[in-house]
XYZ file of C-alpha atoms in Angstrom:
167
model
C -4.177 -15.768 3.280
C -2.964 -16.872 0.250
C 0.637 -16.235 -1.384
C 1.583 -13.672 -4.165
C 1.912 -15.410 -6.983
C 1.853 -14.804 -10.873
C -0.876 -15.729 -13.041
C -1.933 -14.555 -16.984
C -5.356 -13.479 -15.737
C -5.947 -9.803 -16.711
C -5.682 -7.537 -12.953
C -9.554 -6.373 -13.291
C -10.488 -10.371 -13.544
C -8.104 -11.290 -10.681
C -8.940 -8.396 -8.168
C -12.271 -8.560 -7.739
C -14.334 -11.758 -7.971
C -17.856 -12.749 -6.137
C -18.235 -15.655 -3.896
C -22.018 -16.945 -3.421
C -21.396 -17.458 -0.182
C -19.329 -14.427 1.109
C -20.372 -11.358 -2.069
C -17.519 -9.284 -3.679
C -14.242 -10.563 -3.007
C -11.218 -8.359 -3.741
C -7.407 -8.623 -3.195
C -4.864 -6.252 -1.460
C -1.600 -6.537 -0.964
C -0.771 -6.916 2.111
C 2.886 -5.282 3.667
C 4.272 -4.721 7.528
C 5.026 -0.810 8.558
C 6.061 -0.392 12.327
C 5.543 -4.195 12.988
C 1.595 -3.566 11.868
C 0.014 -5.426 8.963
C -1.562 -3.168 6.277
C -2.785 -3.139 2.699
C -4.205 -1.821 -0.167
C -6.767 -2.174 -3.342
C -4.226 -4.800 -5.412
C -5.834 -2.537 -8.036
C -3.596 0.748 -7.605
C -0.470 -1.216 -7.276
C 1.633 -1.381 -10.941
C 5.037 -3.154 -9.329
C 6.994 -4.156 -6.481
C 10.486 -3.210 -6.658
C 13.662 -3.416 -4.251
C 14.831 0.130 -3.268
C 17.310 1.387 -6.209
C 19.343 4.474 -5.505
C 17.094 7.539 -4.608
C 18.007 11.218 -5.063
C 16.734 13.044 -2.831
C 15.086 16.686 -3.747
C 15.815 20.061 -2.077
C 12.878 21.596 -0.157
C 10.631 18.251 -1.012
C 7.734 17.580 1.521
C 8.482 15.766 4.738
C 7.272 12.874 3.565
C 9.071 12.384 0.339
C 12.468 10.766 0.323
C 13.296 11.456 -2.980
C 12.936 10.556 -6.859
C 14.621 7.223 -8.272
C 14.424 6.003 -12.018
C 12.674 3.011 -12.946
C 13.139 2.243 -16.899
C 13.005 5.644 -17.496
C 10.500 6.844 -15.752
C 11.123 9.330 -12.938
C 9.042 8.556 -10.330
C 8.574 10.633 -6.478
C 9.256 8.007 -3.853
C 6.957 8.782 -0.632
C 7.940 7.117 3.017
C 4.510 5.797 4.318
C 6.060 5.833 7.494
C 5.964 9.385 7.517
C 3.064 10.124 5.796
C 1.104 7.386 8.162
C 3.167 9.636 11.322
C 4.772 6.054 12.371
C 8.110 5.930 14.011
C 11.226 6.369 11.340
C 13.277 3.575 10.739
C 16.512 2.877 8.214
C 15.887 1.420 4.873
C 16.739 -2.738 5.208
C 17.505 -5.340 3.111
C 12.973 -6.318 3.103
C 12.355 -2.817 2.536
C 10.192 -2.833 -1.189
C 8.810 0.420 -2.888
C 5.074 -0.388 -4.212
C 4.750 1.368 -7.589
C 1.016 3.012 -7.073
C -0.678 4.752 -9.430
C -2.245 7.935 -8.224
C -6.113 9.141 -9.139
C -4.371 11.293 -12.011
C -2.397 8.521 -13.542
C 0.734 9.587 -11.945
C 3.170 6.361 -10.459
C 4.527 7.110 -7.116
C 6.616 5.029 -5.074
C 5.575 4.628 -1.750
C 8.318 2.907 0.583
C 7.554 -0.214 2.849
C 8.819 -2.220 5.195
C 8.171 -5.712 3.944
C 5.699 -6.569 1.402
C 4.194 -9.691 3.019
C 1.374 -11.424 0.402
C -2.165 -10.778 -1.740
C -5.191 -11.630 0.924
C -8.691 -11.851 -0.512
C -11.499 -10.398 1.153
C -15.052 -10.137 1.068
C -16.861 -6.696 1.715
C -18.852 -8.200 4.781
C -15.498 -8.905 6.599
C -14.194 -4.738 6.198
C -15.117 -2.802 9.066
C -15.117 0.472 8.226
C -13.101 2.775 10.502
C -14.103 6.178 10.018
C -16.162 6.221 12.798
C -13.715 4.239 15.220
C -10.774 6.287 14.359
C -9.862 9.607 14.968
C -7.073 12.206 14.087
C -4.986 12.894 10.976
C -4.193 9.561 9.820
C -7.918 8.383 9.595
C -8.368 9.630 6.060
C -6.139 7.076 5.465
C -7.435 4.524 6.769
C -10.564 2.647 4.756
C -11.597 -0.210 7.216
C -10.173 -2.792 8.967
C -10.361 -6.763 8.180
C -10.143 -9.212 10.422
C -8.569 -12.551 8.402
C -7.882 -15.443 10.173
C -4.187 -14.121 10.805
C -4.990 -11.340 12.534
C -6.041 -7.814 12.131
C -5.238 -6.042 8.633
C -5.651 -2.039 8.546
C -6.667 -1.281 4.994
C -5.636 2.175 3.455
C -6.978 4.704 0.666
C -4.598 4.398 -1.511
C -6.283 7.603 -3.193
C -5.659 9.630 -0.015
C -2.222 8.637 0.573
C -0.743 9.192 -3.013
C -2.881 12.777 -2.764
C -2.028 13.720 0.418
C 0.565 16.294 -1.087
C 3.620 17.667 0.829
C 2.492 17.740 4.341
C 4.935 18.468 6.765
């Protein structure tokens, strides 16, 4: 896996490149919920931030924890713990909010554990997991890679943001 780091290289040109030997190779970000490695499309993710103060909302969905202000911009913060129907846990001191931007433009800030580093992957090693999985939290789920540190469930970033205020 290789580390997050910062580079000049427009997001398009960095996310997806091919390999001759391995075809398409695109990054995700790759973060820890419930002690589980997961990511998603490095793509739909505009910043990483620490937690700043949250309001919550009256009567907001389940899975929203509230709105918080980020240069301006007012922007729904989403627990993926709760959308992804993993056990709750308190906010800590790794805790990071990924900045996503939603199929309609819309930012939303979905809360994580730990945000752990960028892997690269080639299509060939994503299983997909429709199939394999079942219930509620499969249209979630996109595939599953298998790097060499282990297993990495990869999400739809599209379903998440637009899964509304279930609860």
């Amino acid at each position: 896996m290789a580390e997050l780091t910062r580079t000049n290289k427009p997001p398009q040109a960095i996310a997806q490149q091919v390999s001759e030997d391995r075809g398409v190779i695109r990054e995700y970000l790759a973060f820890v919920l419930a002690g589980e490695v997961y990511a998603v499309a490095l793509t739909r993710i505009r910043e990483i931030l620490s937690p700043p103060p949250i309001t919550e909302v009256p009567r907001a969905g389940r899975d929203v924890i509230g709105v918080c202000s980020v240069r301006g911009l007012l922007v729904t913060v989403v627990d993926l713990r709760r959308r992804m129907r993993l056990e709750e846990a308190p906010i800590s001191r790794r805790s990071r909010i990924l900045l996503a931007i939603a199929n309609s433009g819309e930012v939303v800030g979905l809360m994580v554990d730990e945000v752990k580093q960028v892997i690269r992957l080639a299509e060939a090693e994503i299983e997909i997991a429709q199939t394999v999985l079942g219930g509620d939290v499969s249209e979630h789920v996109m595939g599953i890679a298998r790097p060499a540190s282990g297993v990495v469930v990869l999400l739809n970033l599209g379903s998440i943001v637009s899964g509304g205020n279930r609860g």
